[in-house]
Coordinates of C-alpha atoms in Angstrom, one line a residue:
X1 CA 0.3 -0.1 -0.1
X2 CA 3.3 2.1 -0.4
X3 CA 1.2 4.0 -3.5
X4 CA -1.6 4.8 -1.8
X5 CA 1.0 6.6 1.3
X6 CA 2.3 8.8 -1.8
X7 CA -1.0 9.8 -2.7
X8 CA -1.8 10.8 0.5
X9 CA 1.1 12.7 1.3
X10 CA 0.2 14.9 -1.3
X11 CA -3.3 15.2 -0.4
X12 CA -4.0 18.9 0.0
X13 CA -7.0 17.6 3.1
X14 CA -3.8 16.7 5.4
X15 CA -3.8 17.6 8.7
X16 CA -0.4 19.3 9.7
X17 CA -0.7 16.6 12.4
X18 CA -0.8 13.6 10.1
X19 CA 1.9 15.5 7.7
X20 CA 3.9 15.1 10.8
X21 CA 2.9 11.2 11.4
X22 CA 3.6 10.4 7.7
X23 CA 7.4 12.4 8.7
X24 CA 8.1 10.0 10.7
X25 CA 7.1 7.0 8.6
X26 CA 9.5 8.2 6.4
X27 CA 11.8 7.7 8.5
X28 CA 10.8 4.2 9.6
X29 CA 9.7 3.0 6.9
X30 CA 13.0 1.3 5.7
X31 CA 13.1 -1.5 8.6
X32 CA 8.7 -2.4 8.4
X33 CA 8.9 -5.0 6.5
X34 CA 5.9 -4.2 4.6
X35 CA 7.8 -1.4 3.0
X36 CA 10.1 -3.5 1.6
X37 CA 9.5 -1.8 -2.0
X38 CA 10.3 1.6 -0.2
X39 CA 12.5 2.8 1.4
X40 CA 11.0 5.6 3.0
X41 CA 13.2 8.2 0.9
X42 CA 9.8 8.0 -1.9
X43 CA 7.6 8.4 0.4
X44 CA 9.6 11.6 1.7
X45 CA 9.8 13.0 -1.1
X46 CA 6.4 13.2 -1.9
X47 CA 6.2 14.8 1.1
X48 CA 8.8 17.9 0.5
X49 CA 6.4 18.5 -2.6
X50 CA 3.8 19.4 -0.8
X51 CA 3.2 23.7 -0.2
X52 CA 1.9 23.9 3.2
X53 CA 4.9 22.6 4.4
X54 CA 6.8 23.8 8.3
X55 CA 10.3 25.1 8.7
X56 CA 10.5 22.0 11.8
X57 CA 8.5 19.6 8.6
X58 CA 10.5 20.6 6.2
X59 CA 14.1 20.3 8.8
X60 CA 12.0 17.1 10.0
X61 CA 12.5 15.3 6.3
X62 CA 15.8 16.7 5.5
X63 CA 17.0 14.6 8.2
X64 CA 15.7 11.4 6.7
X65 CA 17.0 12.2 3.3
X66 CA 19.9 13.0 2.0
X67 CA 18.1 13.5 -1.5
X68 CA 15.4 14.7 -0.1
X69 CA 17.4 17.8 1.8
X70 CA 18.5 19.0 -1.2
X71 CA 15.9 18.9 -3.0
X72 CA 14.3 21.2 -0.3
X73 CA 17.7 23.1 -0.5
X74 CA 17.0 23.9 -4.0
X75 CA 13.2 25.0 -3.7
X76 CA 14.0 27.1 -0.6
X77 CA 12.6 25.6 1.9
X78 CA 15.7 25.4 4.3
X79 CA 18.2 27.3 4.5
X80 CA 22.2 27.6 5.9
X81 CA 21.1 26.9 9.8
X82 CA 19.3 24.1 9.4
X83 CA 21.8 22.2 7.2
X84 CA 24.8 20.8 9.0
X85 CA 27.7 20.2 5.7
X86 CA 29.3 17.1 8.0
X87 CA 26.0 14.8 7.3
X88 CA 24.2 16.5 4.4
X89 CA 26.9 17.3 2.2
X90 CA 24.9 17.4 -1.0
X91 CA 22.6 20.0 0.4
X92 CA 26.0 22.0 1.3
X93 CA 26.3 21.9 -2.1
X94 CA 22.6 22.6 -3.3
X95 CA 22.1 25.9 -0.9
X96 CA 26.2 27.2 -2.7
X97 CA 24.7 26.1 -6.3
X98 CA 22.1 29.0 -6.0
X99 CA 24.1 31.5 -3.5
X100 CA 22.6 30.6 0.0
X101 CA 25.1 28.9 2.0
X102 CA 28.5 30.1 3.7
X103 CA 31.9 30.5 2.4
X104 CA 33.3 28.0 4.4
X105 CA 31.9 25.4 3.5
X106 CA 32.9 26.7 0.2
X107 CA 36.6 26.0 1.2
X108 CA 36.0 22.7 3.3
X109 CA 34.5 21.1 -0.1
X110 CA 37.5 22.4 -2.3
X111 CA 39.8 20.0 -0.6
X112 CA 36.8 17.2 0.2
X113 CA 38.7 14.0 -1.0
X114 CA 34.9 12.6 -2.6
X115 CA 35.9 13.7 -6.4
X116 CA 32.1 14.4 -7.5
X117 CA 31.3 16.8 -4.9
X118 CA 34.5 18.9 -5.6
X119 CA 33.5 19.1 -9.5
X120 CA 29.7 20.3 -8.0
X121 CA 31.7 23.0 -5.9
X122 CA 33.0 23.7 -8.9
X123 CA 30.3 24.6 -10.9
X124 CA 28.9 27.1 -8.1
X125 CA 28.7 30.8 -8.1
X126 CA 30.7 33.3 -6.7
X127 CA 34.3 30.7 -5.2
X128 CA 36.3 33.1 -3.4
X129 CA 39.4 33.2 -4.8
X130 CA 41.3 30.6 -3.3
X131 CA 38.6 28.4 -3.7
X132 CA 38.3 29.0 -7.3
X133 CA 42.1 28.6 -7.9
X134 CA 42.4 25.6 -5.7
X135 CA 40.1 24.2 -8.1
X136 CA 42.0 25.3 -10.8
X137 CA 44.8 23.3 -9.9
X138 CA 43.0 20.1 -8.6
X139 CA 44.9 16.9 -9.8
X140 CA 41.0 15.7 -11.1
X141 CA 40.9 17.3 -15.0
X142 CA 37.1 16.6 -14.7
X143 CA 37.1 19.3 -11.5
X144 CA 38.9 21.5 -13.6
X145 CA 36.6 21.0 -17.1
X146 CA 33.8 22.0 -14.1
X147 CA 35.4 24.9 -14.0
X148 CA 35.8 26.2 -16.5
X149 CA 32.5 25.7 -17.7
X150 CA 30.6 28.2 -15.0
X151 CA 34.1 30.3 -13.9
X152 CA 32.2 34.0 -14.0
X153 CA 36.0 34.5 -14.4
X154 CA 37.2 36.5 -17.7
X155 CA 40.4 35.5 -16.6
X156 CA 40.4 32.0 -15.2
X157 CA 38.4 31.5 -18.7
X158 CA 41.5 32.7 -20.3
X159 CA 43.6 30.2 -18.6
X160 CA 41.3 27.5 -19.7
X161 CA 40.9 28.6 -23.1
X162 CA 45.0 27.8 -23.4
X163 CA 45.2 24.5 -21.2
X164 CA 46.5 21.4 -22.5
X165 CA 43.8 19.2 -21.9
X166 CA 41.4 18.7 -24.7
X167 CA 38.3 18.7 -22.0
X168 CA 39.7 22.0 -20.5
X169 CA 39.2 23.9 -23.4
X170 CA 36.5 22.6 -24.4
X171 CA 34.5 23.7 -21.3
X172 CA 36.1 27.4 -21.9
X173 CA 34.5 27.6 -25.3
X174 CA 31.0 27.1 -24.0
X175 CA 31.3 29.5 -21.0
X176 CA 30.3 33.0 -22.5
X177 CA 32.8 34.9 -19.8
X178 CA 35.6 33.5 -22.1
X179 CA 36.8 36.5 -23.5
X180 CA 36.6 37.0 -27.4
X181 CA 39.9 36.7 -28.4
X182 CA 40.5 33.1 -26.5
X183 CA 37.6 32.0 -27.9
X184 CA 38.4 33.4 -31.8
X185 CA 41.7 30.9 -31.2
X186 CA 39.4 27.8 -30.0
X187 CA 37.6 28.5 -33.4
X188 CA 41.1 26.8 -34.9
X189 CA 41.2 23.8 -32.7
X190 CA 39.4 20.5 -33.5
X191 CA 36.1 20.7 -33.8
X192 CA 35.1 18.4 -31.0
X193 CA 35.8 22.7 -29.8
X194 CA 35.1 24.4 -32.4
X195 CA 31.4 23.3 -31.6
X196 CA 30.5 24.8 -28.4
X197 CA 32.6 28.1 -29.0
X198 CA 30.4 28.6 -32.6
X199 CA 27.4 28.1 -30.4
X200 CA 28.6 30.7 -27.8
X201 CA 27.3 34.0 -27.9
X202 CA 30.9 35.7 -27.1
X203 CA 32.1 34.8 -29.8
X204 CA 32.6 37.0 -32.5
X205 CA 30.5 36.8 -35.5
X206 CA 32.9 37.1 -38.2
X207 CA 35.9 35.1 -36.6
X208 CA 32.4 32.5 -36.9
X209 CA 31.2 33.0 -40.3
X210 CA 34.2 31.9 -42.1
X211 CA 32.4 28.7 -41.0
X212 CA 29.9 28.6 -43.5
X213 CA 31.4 26.4 -46.0
X214 CA 33.3 24.0 -43.6
X215 CA 32.5 21.0 -44.7
X216 CA 31.6 19.6 -41.2
X217 CA 28.3 19.1 -40.8
X218 CA 27.4 20.0 -36.9
X219 CA 29.6 23.3 -37.0
X220 CA 27.8 24.9 -40.1
X221 CA 24.2 23.8 -38.5
X222 CA 25.4 25.7 -35.4
X223 CA 26.3 29.0 -37.1
X224 CA 23.5 28.8 -38.9
X225 CA 21.7 29.4 -35.8
X226 CA 24.0 32.0 -34.3
X227 CA 21.6 35.1 -34.0
X228 CA 23.9 37.5 -34.5
X229 CA 25.0 35.8 -37.8
X230 CA 26.4 38.1 -40.7
X231 CA 24.1 38.6 -44.2
X232 CA 26.8 37.4 -46.2
X233 CA 27.4 34.3 -44.1
X234 CA 23.2 33.5 -44.1
X235 CA 23.2 33.5 -47.8
X236 CA 25.6 31.3 -48.4
X237 CA 23.6 28.4 -46.0
X238 CA 21.0 28.8 -47.7
X239 CA 22.8 26.8 -50.2
X240 CA 23.6 24.4 -47.8
X241 CA 22.8 20.8 -49.0
X242 CA 21.7 19.9 -45.9
X243 CA 18.0 20.6 -45.1
X244 CA 19.3 20.8 -41.5
X245 CA 21.2 23.2 -41.6
X246 CA 18.4 25.7 -43.6
X247 CA 15.7 25.2 -41.5
X248 CA 18.2 26.2 -38.2
X249 CA 18.7 29.1 -41.2
X250 CA 15.1 29.9 -41.3
X251 CA 14.0 29.9 -37.8
X252 CA 17.4 32.6 -37.1
X253 CA 15.2 36.2 -36.1
X254 CA 18.9 37.7 -37.9
X255 CA 17.6 37.3 -41.5
X256 CA 16.3 39.9 -43.5
X257 CA 13.8 39.5 -45.2
X258 CA 15.2 38.9 -49.2
X259 CA 16.3 35.8 -47.0
X260 CA 13.2 34.8 -45.7
X261 CA 11.4 34.9 -48.9
X262 CA 13.8 33.1 -50.4
X263 CA 14.0 30.5 -48.1
X264 CA 9.5 30.2 -48.5
X265 CA 10.3 28.3 -51.3
X266 CA 12.5 25.8 -49.7
X267 CA 10.7 22.2 -49.7
X268 CA 13.5 21.2 -47.5
X269 CA 12.7 18.3 -44.7
X270 CA 11.6 21.5 -41.4
X271 CA 12.4 24.5 -43.3
X272 CA 8.9 25.9 -44.2
X273 CA 7.8 24.6 -40.8
X274 CA 11.1 26.5 -39.3
X275 CA 10.8 29.7 -41.0
X276 CA 7.1 30.0 -39.7
X277 CA 8.6 30.4 -36.1
X278 CA 10.7 32.9 -36.9
X279 CA 9.8 36.3 -35.3
X280 CA 10.4 38.6 -38.4
X281 CA 8.5 36.4 -41.4
X282 CA 5.8 38.8 -43.2
X283 CA 2.2 37.6 -42.8
X284 CA 1.8 36.9 -47.0
X285 CA 4.9 34.4 -46.7
X286 CA 3.6 33.0 -43.4
X287 CA -0.1 32.8 -45.5
X288 CA 1.8 30.3 -47.9
X289 CA 3.2 28.5 -45.1
X290 CA 0.3 28.2 -43.2
X291 CA -0.8 26.0 -46.0
X292 CA 2.6 24.3 -47.0
X293 CA 3.0 22.7 -44.0
X294 CA 2.2 21.4 -40.8
X295 CA 2.5 24.0 -38.6
X296 CA 0.8 22.6 -35.4
X297 CA -1.2 24.1 -32.5
X298 CA 1.1 26.5 -31.0
X299 CA 1.0 30.2 -30.1
X300 CA 4.1 31.7 -33.4
X301 CA 6.3 34.8 -32.7
X302 CA 5.0 36.6 -35.8
X303 CA 0.6 36.0 -34.5
X304 CA 1.3 37.4 -30.8
X305 CA 3.4 40.6 -32.4
X306 CA 1.3 41.4 -35.0
X307 CA -0.9 44.8 -34.5
X308 CA -3.9 45.7 -34.1
X309 CA -4.6 46.5 -37.9
X310 CA -2.7 42.9 -38.7
X311 CA -4.9 41.4 -36.2
X312 CA -8.1 42.1 -38.4
X313 CA -6.8 41.3 -41.3
X314 CA -5.8 38.1 -40.2
X315 CA -9.0 37.2 -38.8
X316 CA -10.1 37.5 -42.8
X317 CA -7.5 36.7 -44.2
X318 CA -8.9 34.2 -47.1
X319 CA -6.3 31.3 -46.0
X320 CA -8.1 28.9 -43.0
X321 CA -4.6 28.0 -41.4
X322 CA -3.7 31.9 -41.2
X323 CA -7.2 32.0 -39.2
X324 CA -6.6 29.0 -37.3
X325 CA -3.4 30.4 -36.2
X326 CA -4.5 33.4 -35.3
X327 CA -7.0 31.7 -32.9
X328 CA -4.7 30.7 -31.1
X329 CA -4.5 34.2 -29.6
X330 CA -5.5 35.2 -26.1
X331 CA -5.7 38.6 -26.3
X332 CA -7.9 39.4 -28.9
X333 CA -10.6 42.5 -29.5
X334 CA -13.8 41.0 -28.5
X335 CA -15.2 41.0 -31.7
X336 CA -12.8 39.2 -33.3
X337 CA -12.9 36.6 -30.9
X338 CA -16.5 36.2 -32.0
X339 CA -15.4 36.5 -35.3
X340 CA -13.2 33.2 -35.2
X341 CA -15.8 31.4 -32.7
X342 CA -18.3 31.7 -35.7
X343 CA -15.4 30.7 -38.7
X344 CA -16.9 28.0 -40.9
X345 CA -13.6 26.2 -40.4
X346 CA -13.5 23.7 -37.8
X347 CA -10.0 23.8 -37.3
X348 CA -10.4 27.8 -36.7
X349 CA -13.0 26.9 -34.4
X350 CA -11.7 24.0 -32.4
X351 CA -8.5 26.3 -32.2
X352 CA -10.6 29.2 -30.5
X353 CA -12.9 27.3 -28.1
X354 CA -10.3 26.9 -25.2
X355 CA -10.0 31.0 -25.5
X356 CA -11.1 31.8 -21.6
X357 CA -13.9 34.3 -22.4
X358 CA -16.0 32.4 -24.6
X359 CA -19.8 32.2 -23.9
X360 CA -21.6 28.3 -23.0
X361 CA -23.6 29.6 -25.9
X362 CA -20.8 30.0 -28.1
X363 CA -19.0 26.4 -26.5
X364 CA -22.4 24.5 -27.7
X365 CA -22.6 26.6 -31.3
X366 CA -18.6 24.7 -32.1
X367 CA -20.1 20.9 -30.9
X368 CA -23.1 21.0 -32.4
X369 CA -21.7 22.1 -35.7
X370 CA -18.1 20.0 -35.8
X371 CA -18.9 17.4 -33.1
X372 CA -15.6 15.9 -31.4
X373 CA -13.8 17.5 -34.0
X374 CA -14.2 20.6 -31.4
X375 CA -15.4 18.4 -28.2
X376 CA -12.0 18.3 -26.6
X377 CA -11.2 22.4 -27.1
X378 CA -14.4 22.6 -25.1
X379 CA -14.5 21.2 -22.2
X380 CA -10.8 22.4 -21.8
X381 CA -12.8 25.7 -22.1
X382 CA -13.0 27.1 -18.0
X383 CA -16.3 28.6 -19.2
X384 CA -17.6 25.0 -20.1
X385 CA -20.7 24.6 -18.0
X386 CA -20.9 20.9 -15.8
X387 CA -24.4 20.6 -18.3
X388 CA -21.9 21.2 -21.3
X389 CA -19.3 18.5 -19.8
X390 CA -21.8 16.3 -18.7
X391 CA -23.2 16.2 -21.9
X392 CA -20.0 15.7 -23.5
X393 CA -18.7 13.0 -21.2
X394 CA -22.1 10.6 -21.7
X395 CA -23.4 10.7 -25.3
X396 CA -21.4 10.6 -28.8
X397 CA -19.1 13.0 -28.3
X398 CA -16.6 11.3 -25.4
X399 CA -13.6 10.9 -27.1
X400 CA -10.7 10.0 -25.4
X401 CA -8.8 13.7 -25.4
X402 CA -12.3 15.0 -24.3
X403 CA -12.4 12.9 -21.1
X404 CA -8.9 13.9 -20.2
X405 CA -10.1 17.4 -20.3
X406 CA -13.4 16.7 -18.7
X407 CA -11.4 15.0 -15.9
X408 CA -9.1 18.1 -14.9
X409 CA -11.9 20.5 -15.6
X410 CA -13.0 22.1 -12.0
X411 CA -16.8 22.1 -12.9
X412 CA -17.2 18.3 -13.7
X413 CA -20.1 16.7 -12.0
X414 CA -19.8 13.5 -10.6
X415 CA -21.9 11.7 -13.7
X416 CA -19.3 13.4 -15.5
X417 CA -16.5 12.1 -13.5
X418 CA -18.4 8.7 -13.6
X419 CA -17.6 8.2 -17.2
X420 CA -13.8 9.3 -17.4
X421 CA -13.3 6.4 -14.8
X422 CA -13.8 4.6 -17.6
X423 CA -10.9 5.5 -20.2
X424 CA -7.2 4.9 -18.8
X425 CA -5.9 8.2 -19.7
X426 CA -8.7 10.4 -17.7
X427 CA -8.7 7.5 -14.6
X428 CA -6.5 9.1 -12.6
X429 CA -7.5 13.6 -12.8
X430 CA -10.5 12.2 -12.2
X431 CA -9.9 9.8 -9.2
X432 CA -8.0 13.1 -7.3
X433 CA -11.6 15.4 -8.8
X434 CA -13.2 16.0 -5.4
X435 CA -16.6 16.2 -7.0
X436 CA -16.2 12.3 -7.5
X437 CA -18.6 10.1 -5.7
X438 CA -17.4 9.3 -2.2
X439 CA -18.8 5.6 -2.8
X440 CA -16.8 5.4 -5.8
X441 CA -13.5 7.6 -4.5
X442 CA -13.1 4.8 -1.6
X443 CA -13.5 1.9 -3.7
X444 CA -10.5 3.1 -5.9
X445 CA -8.1 3.4 -3.3
X446 CA -8.0 -0.8 -3.5
X447 CA -8.1 0.0 -7.4
X448 CA -5.2 -2.6 -8.6
X449 CA -4.1 0.1 -11.0
X450 CA -1.8 1.6 -8.5
X451 CA -1.8 4.9 -10.2
X452 CA -5.4 5.5 -9.7
X453 CA -5.3 3.9 -6.0
X454 CA -2.9 7.0 -5.3
X455 CA -4.8 9.4 -7.0
X456 CA -7.5 8.7 -5.3
X457 CA -5.6 9.0 -1.6
X458 CA -4.7 12.4 -3.0
X459 CA -8.1 13.3 -3.6
X460 CA -9.2 16.6 -0.5
X461 CA -12.4 14.7 -0.4
X462 CA -11.5 11.9 1.4
X463 CA -13.0 12.4 5.0
X464 CA -10.7 12.4 8.0
X465 CA -11.1 9.2 9.4
X466 CA -11.0 7.8 6.1
X467 CA -7.5 9.3 5.9
X468 CA -6.2 8.3 9.2
X469 CA -7.4 4.5 8.3
X470 CA -5.2 4.8 5.4
X471 CA -1.8 5.7 7.5
X472 CA -0.3 2.6 8.8

């Protein structure tokens, strides 16, 4: 029944005293035969995710497990005063990593016999100067590599760029603190070092541009994605024989309009789809792309940035795919939103149906006109009424996607949720829904499906007596 306890640990209705009991259980679970499958760490991890943990509860959980202590440190639930670096070195290093550790800890870990701890320390920000120098001279190359990758000191990064070990030079090539002149030199190194240097925004653009005709595909691909790509290099990359390179170039906001229009006719794999995601693509070009390639249900940067006049223009476009893309915006003027909700094309209405400001009547119209094509989107709308959700869940429009949306909807009715339990993808969220009938909920606690039982145990509608009965 460990999975039921995991669900119980996440239950938002759990009284603080019961949380205390579960924390104690997490500390002793490893010694209890019935917990052979779980050593208590997983239970502690579920408890650590609770937003209502008190400081004392967080400290108690941290005492049970190093992994949990590390998570609590990163989440800001415990601080330096709560940690003994000798007992919880991982948590102490996590606090150093987020800038909330103590300088003396950094000095301690700089000479730690465990290499992994020195590696972790080398990646922490704001290291004292003497600690950074000690790590730079470490006998283990992995420690030096980590420092070369993360140091914020330009002088150290420059030293690492000239290091004898190629792994250290490769790390320095990826570090944005490495000086531009050192990065330009690294571009003359081996390909495995040239690649991170080309990806590094601190590398001079003109030095990088020389790779437009390089025989190594991966190097041209990195260059094509640089946001400071010189125009001449972009024109040469547009003739690259590999579509992957041209697709990277197409999405690059640095390319100019003539090059955008040139790439719009490129039928290479993913080139046109990538171009549609370019924030500077002209709307007339986007209209061609929308009709020529599958873009998917996403809000494109150019659509998101469209001016009020452009929005009006897009709303009456003769290209349904373009109207569909506009319908992904959630800040549309009311008149435009209503126009799209009444659109004759199912894809457009499906795209607008989950809009938070659509009325119940508009949602009903979408479902009546296009049926299963718009059912899931209508069910995801915050304005979907309990009656509409029940209608979608129990009739011919009960698609898997619609049921999944209904199971997550706060206004789902008991009858709708019972229908959701019949389908695998919607069973777990339905089991966690507070509107689920109590008798069904209690039955699900013993469900053979562990995920469903765990979700039921996390349901805030469980009576306190039932919650207590689940405890060992």
